[in-house]
PDB file of C-alpha atoms in Angstrom:
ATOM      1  CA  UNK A   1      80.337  73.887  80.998  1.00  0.00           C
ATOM      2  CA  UNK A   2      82.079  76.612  83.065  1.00  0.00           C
ATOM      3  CA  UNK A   3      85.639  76.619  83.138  1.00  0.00           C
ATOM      4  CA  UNK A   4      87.886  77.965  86.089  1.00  0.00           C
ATOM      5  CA  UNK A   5      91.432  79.022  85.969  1.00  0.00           C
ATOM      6  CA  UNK A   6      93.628  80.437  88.831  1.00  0.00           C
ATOM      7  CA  UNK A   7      96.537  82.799  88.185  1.00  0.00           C
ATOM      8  CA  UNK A   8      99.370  82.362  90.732  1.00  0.00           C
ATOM      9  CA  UNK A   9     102.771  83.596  91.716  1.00  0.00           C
ATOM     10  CA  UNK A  10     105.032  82.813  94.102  1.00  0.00           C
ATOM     11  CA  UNK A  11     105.867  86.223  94.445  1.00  0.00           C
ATOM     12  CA  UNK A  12     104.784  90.196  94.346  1.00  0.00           C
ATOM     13  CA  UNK A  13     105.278  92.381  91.446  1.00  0.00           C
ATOM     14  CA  UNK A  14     105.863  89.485  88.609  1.00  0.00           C
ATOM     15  CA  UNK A  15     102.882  90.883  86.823  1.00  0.00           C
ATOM     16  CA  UNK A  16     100.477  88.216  87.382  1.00  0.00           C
ATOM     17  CA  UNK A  17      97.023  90.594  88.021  1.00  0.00           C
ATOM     18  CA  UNK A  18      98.088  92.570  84.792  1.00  0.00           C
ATOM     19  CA  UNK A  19      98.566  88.846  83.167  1.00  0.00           C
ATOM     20  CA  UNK A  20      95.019  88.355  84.802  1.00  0.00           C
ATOM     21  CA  UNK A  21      93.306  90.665  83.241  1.00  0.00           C
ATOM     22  CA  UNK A  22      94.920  90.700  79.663  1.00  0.00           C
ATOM     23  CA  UNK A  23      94.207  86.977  79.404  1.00  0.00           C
ATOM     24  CA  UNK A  24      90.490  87.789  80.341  1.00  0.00           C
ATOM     25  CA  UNK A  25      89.830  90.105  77.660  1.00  0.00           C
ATOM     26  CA  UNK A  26      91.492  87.992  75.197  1.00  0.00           C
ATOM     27  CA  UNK A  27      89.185  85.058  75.865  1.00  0.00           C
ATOM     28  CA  UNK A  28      86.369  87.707  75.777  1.00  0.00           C
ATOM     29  CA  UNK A  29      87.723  88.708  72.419  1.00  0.00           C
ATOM     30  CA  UNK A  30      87.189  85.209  71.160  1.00  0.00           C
ATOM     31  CA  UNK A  31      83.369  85.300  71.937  1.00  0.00           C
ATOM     32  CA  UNK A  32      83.776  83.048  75.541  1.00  0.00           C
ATOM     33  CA  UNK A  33      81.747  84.476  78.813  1.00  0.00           C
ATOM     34  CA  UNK A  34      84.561  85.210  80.876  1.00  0.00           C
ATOM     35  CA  UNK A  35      84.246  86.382  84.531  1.00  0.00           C
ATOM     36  CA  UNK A  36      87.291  87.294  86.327  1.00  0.00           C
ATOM     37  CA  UNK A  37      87.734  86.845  90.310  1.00  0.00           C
ATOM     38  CA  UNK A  38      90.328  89.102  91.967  1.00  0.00           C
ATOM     39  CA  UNK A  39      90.913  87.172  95.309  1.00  0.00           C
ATOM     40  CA  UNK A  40      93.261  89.471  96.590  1.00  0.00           C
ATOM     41  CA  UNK A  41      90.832  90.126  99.089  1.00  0.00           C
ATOM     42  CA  UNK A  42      91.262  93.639 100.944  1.00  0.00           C
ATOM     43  CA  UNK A  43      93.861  94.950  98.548  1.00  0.00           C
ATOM     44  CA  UNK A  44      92.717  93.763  95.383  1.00  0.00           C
ATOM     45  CA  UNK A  45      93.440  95.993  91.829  1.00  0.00           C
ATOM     46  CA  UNK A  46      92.910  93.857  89.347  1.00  0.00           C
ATOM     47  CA  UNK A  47      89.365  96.439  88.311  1.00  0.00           C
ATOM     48  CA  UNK A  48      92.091  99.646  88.502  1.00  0.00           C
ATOM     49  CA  UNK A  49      94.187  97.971  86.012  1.00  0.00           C
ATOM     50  CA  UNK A  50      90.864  97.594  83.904  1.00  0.00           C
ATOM     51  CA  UNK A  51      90.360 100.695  84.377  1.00  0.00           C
ATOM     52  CA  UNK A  52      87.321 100.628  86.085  1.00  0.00           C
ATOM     53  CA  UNK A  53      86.036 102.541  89.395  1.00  0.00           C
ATOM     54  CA  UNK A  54      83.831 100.127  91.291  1.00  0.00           C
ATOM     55  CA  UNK A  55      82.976 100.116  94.575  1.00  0.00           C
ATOM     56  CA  UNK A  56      83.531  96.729  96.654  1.00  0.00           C
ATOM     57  CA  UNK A  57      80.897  94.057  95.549  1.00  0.00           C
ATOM     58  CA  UNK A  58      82.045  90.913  97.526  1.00  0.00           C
ATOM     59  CA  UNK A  59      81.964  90.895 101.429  1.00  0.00           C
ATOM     60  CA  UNK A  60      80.841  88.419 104.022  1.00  0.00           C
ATOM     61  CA  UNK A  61      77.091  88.694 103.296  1.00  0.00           C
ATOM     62  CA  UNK A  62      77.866  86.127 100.263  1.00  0.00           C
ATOM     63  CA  UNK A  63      79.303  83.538 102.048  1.00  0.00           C
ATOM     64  CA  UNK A  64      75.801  83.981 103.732  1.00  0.00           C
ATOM     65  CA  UNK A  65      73.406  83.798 101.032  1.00  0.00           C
ATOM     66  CA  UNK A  66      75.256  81.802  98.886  1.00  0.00           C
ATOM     67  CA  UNK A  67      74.875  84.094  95.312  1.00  0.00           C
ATOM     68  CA  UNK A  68      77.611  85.219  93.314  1.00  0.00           C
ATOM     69  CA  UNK A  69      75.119  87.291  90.635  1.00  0.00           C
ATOM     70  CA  UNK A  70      74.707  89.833  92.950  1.00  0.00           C
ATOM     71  CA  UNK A  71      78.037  90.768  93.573  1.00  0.00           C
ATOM     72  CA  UNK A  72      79.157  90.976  89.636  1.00  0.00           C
ATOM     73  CA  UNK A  73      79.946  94.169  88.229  1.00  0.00           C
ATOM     74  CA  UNK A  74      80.354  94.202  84.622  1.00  0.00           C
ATOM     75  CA  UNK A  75      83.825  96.111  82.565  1.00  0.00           C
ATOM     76  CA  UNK A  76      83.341  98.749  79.799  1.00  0.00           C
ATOM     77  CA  UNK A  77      85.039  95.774  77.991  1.00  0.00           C
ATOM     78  CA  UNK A  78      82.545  93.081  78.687  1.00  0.00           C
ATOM     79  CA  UNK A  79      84.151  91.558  81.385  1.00  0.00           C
ATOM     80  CA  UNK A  80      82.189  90.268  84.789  1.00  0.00           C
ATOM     81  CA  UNK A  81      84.424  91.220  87.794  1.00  0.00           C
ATOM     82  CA  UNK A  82      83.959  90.093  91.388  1.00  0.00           C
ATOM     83  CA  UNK A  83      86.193  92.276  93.475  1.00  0.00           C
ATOM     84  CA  UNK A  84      86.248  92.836  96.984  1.00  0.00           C
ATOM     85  CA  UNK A  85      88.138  96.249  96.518  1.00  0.00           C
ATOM     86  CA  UNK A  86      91.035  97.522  98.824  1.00  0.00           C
ATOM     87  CA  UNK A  87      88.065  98.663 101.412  1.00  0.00           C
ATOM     88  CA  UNK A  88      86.794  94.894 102.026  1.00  0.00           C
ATOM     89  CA  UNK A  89      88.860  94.219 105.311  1.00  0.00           C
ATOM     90  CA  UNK A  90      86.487  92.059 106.302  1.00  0.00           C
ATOM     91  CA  UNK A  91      87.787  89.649 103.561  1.00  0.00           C
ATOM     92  CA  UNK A  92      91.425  89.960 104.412  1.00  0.00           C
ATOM     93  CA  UNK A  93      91.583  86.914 106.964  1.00  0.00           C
ATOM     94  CA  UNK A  94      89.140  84.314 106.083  1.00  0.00           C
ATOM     95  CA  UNK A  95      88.585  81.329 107.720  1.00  0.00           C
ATOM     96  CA  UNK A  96      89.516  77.962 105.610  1.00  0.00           C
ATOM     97  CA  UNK A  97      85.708  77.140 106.094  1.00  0.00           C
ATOM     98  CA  UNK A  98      84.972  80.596 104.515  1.00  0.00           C
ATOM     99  CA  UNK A  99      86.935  80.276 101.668  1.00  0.00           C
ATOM    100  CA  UNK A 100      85.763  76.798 100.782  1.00  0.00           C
ATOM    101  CA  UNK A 101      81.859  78.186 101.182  1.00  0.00           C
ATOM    102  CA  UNK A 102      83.044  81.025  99.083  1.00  0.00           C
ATOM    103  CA  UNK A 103      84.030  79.051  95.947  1.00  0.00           C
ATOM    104  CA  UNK A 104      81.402  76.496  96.335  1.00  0.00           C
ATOM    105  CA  UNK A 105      78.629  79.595  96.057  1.00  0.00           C
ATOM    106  CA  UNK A 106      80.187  80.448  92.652  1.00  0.00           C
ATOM    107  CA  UNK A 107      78.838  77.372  91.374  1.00  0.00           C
ATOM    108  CA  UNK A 108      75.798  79.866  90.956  1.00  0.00           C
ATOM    109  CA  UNK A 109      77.463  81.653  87.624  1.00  0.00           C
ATOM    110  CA  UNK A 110      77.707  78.473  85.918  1.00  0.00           C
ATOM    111  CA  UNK A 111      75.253  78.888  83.728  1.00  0.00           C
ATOM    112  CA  UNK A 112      76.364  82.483  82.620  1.00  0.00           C
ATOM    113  CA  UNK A 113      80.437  81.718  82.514  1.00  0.00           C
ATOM    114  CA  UNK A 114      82.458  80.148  80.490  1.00  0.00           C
ATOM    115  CA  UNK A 115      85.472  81.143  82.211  1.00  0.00           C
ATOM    116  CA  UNK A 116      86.332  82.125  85.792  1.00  0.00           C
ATOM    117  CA  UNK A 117      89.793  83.667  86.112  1.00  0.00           C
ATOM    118  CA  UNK A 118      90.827  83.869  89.398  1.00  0.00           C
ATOM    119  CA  UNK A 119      93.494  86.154  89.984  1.00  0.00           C
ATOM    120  CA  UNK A 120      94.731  84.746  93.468  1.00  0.00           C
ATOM    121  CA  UNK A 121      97.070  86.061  96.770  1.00  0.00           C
ATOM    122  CA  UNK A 122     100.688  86.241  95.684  1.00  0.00           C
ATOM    123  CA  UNK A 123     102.951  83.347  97.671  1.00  0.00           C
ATOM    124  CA  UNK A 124     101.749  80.074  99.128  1.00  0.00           C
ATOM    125  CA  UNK A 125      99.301  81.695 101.657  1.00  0.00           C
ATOM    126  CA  UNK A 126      96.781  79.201 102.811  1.00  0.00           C
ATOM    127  CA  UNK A 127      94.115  81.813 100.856  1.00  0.00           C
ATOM    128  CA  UNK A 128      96.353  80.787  97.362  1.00  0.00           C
ATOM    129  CA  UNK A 129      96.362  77.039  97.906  1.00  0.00           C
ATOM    130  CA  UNK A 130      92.314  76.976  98.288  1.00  0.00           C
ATOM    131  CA  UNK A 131      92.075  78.604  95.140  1.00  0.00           C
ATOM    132  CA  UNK A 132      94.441  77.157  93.099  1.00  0.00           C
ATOM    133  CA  UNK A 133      93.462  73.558  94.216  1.00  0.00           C
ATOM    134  CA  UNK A 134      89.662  74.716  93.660  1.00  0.00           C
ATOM    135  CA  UNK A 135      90.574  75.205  89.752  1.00  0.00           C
ATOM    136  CA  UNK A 136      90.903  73.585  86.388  1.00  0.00           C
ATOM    137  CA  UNK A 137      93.828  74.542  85.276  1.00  0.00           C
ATOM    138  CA  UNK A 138      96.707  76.187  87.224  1.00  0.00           C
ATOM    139  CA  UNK A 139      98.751  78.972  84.954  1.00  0.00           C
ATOM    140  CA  UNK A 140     101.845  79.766  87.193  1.00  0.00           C
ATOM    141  CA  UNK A 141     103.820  83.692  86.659  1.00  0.00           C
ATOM    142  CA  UNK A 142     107.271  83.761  86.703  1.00  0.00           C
ATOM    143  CA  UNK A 143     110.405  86.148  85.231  1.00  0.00           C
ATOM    144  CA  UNK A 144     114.009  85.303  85.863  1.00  0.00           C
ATOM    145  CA  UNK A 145     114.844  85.736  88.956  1.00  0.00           C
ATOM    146  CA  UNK A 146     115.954  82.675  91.777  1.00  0.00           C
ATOM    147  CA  UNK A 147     113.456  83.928  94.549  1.00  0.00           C
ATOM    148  CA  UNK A 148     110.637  83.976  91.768  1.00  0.00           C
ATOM    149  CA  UNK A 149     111.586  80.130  90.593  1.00  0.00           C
ATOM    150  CA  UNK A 150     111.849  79.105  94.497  1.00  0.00           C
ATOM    151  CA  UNK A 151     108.270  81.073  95.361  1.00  0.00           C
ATOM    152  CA  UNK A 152     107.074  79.059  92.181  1.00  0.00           C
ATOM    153  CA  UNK A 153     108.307  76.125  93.014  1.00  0.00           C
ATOM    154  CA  UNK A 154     106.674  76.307  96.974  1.00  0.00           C
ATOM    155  CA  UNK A 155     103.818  76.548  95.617  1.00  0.00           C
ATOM    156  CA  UNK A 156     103.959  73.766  93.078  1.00  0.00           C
ATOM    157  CA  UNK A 157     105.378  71.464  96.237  1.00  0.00           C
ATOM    158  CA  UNK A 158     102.221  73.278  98.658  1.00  0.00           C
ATOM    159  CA  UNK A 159      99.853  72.586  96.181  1.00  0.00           C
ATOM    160  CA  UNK A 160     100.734  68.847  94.961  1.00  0.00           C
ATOM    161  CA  UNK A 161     101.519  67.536  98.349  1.00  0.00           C
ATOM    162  CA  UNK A 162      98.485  68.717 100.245  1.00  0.00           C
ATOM    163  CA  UNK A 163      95.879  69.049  97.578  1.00  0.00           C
ATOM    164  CA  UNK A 164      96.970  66.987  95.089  1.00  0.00           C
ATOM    165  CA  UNK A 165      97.092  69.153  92.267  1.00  0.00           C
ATOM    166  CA  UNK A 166      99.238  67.422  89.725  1.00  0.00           C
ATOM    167  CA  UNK A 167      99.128  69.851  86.178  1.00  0.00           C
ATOM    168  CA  UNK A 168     100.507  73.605  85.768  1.00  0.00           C
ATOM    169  CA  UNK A 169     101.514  75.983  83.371  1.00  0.00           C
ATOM    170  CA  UNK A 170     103.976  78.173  83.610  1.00  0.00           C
ATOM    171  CA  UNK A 171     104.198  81.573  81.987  1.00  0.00           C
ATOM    172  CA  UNK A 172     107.577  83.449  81.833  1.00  0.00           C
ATOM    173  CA  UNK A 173     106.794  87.328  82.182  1.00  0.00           C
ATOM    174  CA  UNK A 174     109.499  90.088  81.632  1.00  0.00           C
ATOM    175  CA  UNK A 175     112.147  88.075  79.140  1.00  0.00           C
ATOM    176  CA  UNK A 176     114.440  89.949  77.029  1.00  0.00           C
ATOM    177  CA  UNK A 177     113.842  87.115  74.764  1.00  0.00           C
ATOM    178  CA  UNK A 178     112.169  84.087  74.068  1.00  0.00           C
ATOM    179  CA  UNK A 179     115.609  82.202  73.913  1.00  0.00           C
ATOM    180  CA  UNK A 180     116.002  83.865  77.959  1.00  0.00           C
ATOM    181  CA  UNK A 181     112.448  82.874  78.595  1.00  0.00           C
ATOM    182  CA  UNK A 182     112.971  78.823  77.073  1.00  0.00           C
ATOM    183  CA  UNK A 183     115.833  78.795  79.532  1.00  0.00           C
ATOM    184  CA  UNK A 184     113.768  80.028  82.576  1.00  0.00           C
ATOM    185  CA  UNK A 185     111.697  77.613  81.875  1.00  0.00           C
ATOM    186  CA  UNK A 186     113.563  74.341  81.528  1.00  0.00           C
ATOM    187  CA  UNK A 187     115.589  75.989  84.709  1.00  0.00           C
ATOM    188  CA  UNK A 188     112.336  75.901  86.784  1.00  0.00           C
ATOM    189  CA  UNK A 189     111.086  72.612  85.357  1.00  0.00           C
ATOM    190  CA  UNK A 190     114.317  70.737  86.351  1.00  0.00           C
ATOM    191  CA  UNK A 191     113.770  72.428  89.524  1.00  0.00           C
ATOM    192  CA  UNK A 192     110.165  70.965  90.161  1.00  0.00           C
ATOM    193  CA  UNK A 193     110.747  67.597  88.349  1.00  0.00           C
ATOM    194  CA  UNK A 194     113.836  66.542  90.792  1.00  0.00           C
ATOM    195  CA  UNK A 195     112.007  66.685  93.535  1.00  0.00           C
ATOM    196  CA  UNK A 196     108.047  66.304  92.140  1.00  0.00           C
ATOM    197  CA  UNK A 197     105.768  64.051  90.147  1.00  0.00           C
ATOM    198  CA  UNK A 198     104.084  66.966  88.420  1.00  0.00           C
ATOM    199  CA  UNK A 199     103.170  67.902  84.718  1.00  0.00           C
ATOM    200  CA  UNK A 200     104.552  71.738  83.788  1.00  0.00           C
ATOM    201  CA  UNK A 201     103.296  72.992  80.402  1.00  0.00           C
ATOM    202  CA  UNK A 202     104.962  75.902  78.420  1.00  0.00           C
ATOM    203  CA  UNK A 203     102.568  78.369  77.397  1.00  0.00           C
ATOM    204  CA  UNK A 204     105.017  81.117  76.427  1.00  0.00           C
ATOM    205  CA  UNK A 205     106.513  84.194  77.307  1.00  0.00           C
ATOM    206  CA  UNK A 206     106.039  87.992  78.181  1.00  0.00           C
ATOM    207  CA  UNK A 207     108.730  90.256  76.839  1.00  0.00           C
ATOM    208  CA  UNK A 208     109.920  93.130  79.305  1.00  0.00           C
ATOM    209  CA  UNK A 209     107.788  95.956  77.802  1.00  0.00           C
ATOM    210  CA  UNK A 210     107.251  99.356  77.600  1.00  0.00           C
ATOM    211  CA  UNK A 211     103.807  99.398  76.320  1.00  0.00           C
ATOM    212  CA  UNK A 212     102.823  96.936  78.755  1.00  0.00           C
ATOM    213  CA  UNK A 213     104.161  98.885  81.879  1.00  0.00           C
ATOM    214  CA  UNK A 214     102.525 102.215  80.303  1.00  0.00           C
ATOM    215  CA  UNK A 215      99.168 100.186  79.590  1.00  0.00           C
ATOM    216  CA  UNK A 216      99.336 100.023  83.395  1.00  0.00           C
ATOM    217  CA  UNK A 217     100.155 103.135  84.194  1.00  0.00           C
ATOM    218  CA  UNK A 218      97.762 104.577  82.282  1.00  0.00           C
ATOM    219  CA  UNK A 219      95.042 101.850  83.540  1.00  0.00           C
ATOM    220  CA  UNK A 220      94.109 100.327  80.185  1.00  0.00           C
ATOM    221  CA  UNK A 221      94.688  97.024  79.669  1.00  0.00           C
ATOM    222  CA  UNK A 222      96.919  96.340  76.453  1.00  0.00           C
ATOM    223  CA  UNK A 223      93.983  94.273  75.189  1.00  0.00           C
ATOM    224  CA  UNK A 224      91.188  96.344  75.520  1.00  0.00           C
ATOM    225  CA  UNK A 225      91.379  97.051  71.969  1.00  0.00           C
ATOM    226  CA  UNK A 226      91.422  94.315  69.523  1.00  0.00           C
ATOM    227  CA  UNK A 227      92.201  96.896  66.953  1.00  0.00           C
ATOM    228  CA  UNK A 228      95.250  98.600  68.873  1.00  0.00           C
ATOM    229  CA  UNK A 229      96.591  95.189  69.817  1.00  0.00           C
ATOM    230  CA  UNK A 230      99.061  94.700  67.225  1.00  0.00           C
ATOM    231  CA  UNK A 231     102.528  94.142  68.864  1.00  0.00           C
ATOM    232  CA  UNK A 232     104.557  91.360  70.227  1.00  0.00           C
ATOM    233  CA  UNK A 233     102.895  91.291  73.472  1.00  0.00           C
ATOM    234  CA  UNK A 234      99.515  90.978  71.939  1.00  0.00           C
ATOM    235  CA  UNK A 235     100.604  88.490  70.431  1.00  0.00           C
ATOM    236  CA  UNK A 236     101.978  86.683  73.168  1.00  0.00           C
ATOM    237  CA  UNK A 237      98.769  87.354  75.098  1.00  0.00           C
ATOM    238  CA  UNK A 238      96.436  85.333  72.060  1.00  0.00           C
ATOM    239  CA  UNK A 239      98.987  82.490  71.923  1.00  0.00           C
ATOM    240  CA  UNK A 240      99.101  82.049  75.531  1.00  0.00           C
ATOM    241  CA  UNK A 241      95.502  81.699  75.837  1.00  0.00           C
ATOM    242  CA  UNK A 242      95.441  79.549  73.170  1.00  0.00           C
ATOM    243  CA  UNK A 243      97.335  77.302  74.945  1.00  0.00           C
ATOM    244  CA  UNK A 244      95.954  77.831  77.625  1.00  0.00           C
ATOM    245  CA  UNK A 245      92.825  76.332  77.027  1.00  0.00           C
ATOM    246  CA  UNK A 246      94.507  73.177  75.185  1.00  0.00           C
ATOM    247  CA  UNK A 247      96.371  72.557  78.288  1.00  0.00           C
ATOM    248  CA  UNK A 248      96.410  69.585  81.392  1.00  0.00           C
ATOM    249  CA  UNK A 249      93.058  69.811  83.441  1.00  0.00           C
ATOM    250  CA  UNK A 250      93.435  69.006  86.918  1.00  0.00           C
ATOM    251  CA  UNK A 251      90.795  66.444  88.514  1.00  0.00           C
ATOM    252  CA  UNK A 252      91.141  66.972  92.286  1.00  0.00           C
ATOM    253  CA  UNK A 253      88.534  65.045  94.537  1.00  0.00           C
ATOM    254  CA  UNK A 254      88.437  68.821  97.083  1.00  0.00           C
ATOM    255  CA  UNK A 255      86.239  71.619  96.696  1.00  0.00           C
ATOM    256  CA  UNK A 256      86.181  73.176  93.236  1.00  0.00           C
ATOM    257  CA  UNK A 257      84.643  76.254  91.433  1.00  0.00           C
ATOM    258  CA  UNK A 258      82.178  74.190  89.322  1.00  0.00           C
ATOM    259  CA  UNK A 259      80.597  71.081  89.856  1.00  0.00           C
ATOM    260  CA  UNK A 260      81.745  68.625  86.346  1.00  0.00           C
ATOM    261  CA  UNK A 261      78.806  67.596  84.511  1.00  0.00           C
ATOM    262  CA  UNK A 262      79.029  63.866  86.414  1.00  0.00           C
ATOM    263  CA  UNK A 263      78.789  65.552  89.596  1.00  0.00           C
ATOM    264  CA  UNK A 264      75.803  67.413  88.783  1.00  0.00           C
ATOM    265  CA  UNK A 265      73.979  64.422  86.787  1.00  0.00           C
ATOM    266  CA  UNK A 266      74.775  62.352  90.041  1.00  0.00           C
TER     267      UNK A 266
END
């Protein structure tokens, strides 16, 4: 059964579409279908960062017909991507009633996904909160900075209150260690659990990189190569997923990605 995760920050430049991206290829790596989503409609990346020169594939005609196959492009690294490129303008101010047809019509890769990453809208935009309440589990980007734990944390708030999303995890990018990173961590989670009945989950840390900010550059993912992936941060990228995918799933009554197997049976 199809799996969707959405990839949020609170704020720009945290690394969260490089995060993305990495995390897709490792689940690839471990023999899952994995299609990744880059709603950052109008000015989305996430395919340069894969480096990978597609033209747009999403626009308004598939909230019209209502399938997703046609718009999938596939990586050199076996990766689906659905990306509305920086060209799609047409995507950049969707209605609510868009969006929601929008994720319901990518119940049609279902049968060929095991995993949708959606990389979604930095900050609590309305665009975010559809997408994040629309998925299984919720992986929140932050490094250690005050504005990034407050963006985090508005989202958290946005996305319990209104859409009841209850379970996130929380990965801490840029740490010069993974003492730092532990103490990001329980600093954000004392922030949300004050104030919020929520579950946070740990799933690790990001160290401030060089290779990773030169895998960018250079529009490679550090993960493209199982056999060059031999560092810290590859590391850090296989145990995050692995955690990942052991972690809280949300069971919202809204729209979501994929029907569960109940809903379909009934």
């Amino acid at each position: 059964m199809a799996q969707s995760i959405a990839i949020a920050s609170g704020k720009g430049g945290v690394g969260k579409t490089s995060i993305s991206v990495n995390l897709a290829l490792v689940l690839r790596q471990l023999g899952s279908r994995v299609t990744l989503l880059d709603a950052d409609f109008g000015t989305a990346n996430a395919h340069i960062l894969m480096g990978q020169n597609l033209r747009p594939r999403i626009d308004k005609t598939l909230l019209a017909d209502g399938s997703a196959n046609d718009a999938l492009s596939t990586s050199a690294h076996g990766v689906n991507i659905l990306s509305g490129g920086s060209a799609a303008l047409d995507l950049l101010d969707l209605k609510k009633n868009e969006r929601l047809q929008l994720i319901r019509n990518l119940e049609s890769l279902s049968d060929e996904t095991d995993y949708l990453i959606v990389d979604t809208p930095a900050g609590a935009s309305d665009a975010t909160l559809s997408f994040v309440a629309a998925a299984d589990r919720v992986v929140l980007v932050v490094v250690g900075e005050p504005t990034s734990f407050m963006d985090a944390y508005t989202i958290v708030k946005a996305a319990h209150l209104e859409h009841g999303v209850r379970s996130f995890s929380v990965v801490v990018n840029m740490a010069s260690s993974a003492q730092e990173a532990q103490r990001h961590f329980d600093h954000f989670l004392a922030i949300a659990l004050r104030f919020l009945d929520v579950e946070l989950t740990y799933l690790g840390h990001l160290p401030m990189s060089l290779p990773l900010r030169r895998s960018v550059v250079a529009r490679r993912p550090l993960m493209a190569n199982p056999a060059d992936a031999k560092g810290v941060e590859a590391e850090a990228f296989r145990s995050i997923a692995q955690k990942l995918l052991k972690a809280p799933v949300n069971k919202s009554s809204g729209i979501r990605f994929f029907l569960d197997t109940m809903e379909k049976e009934s």
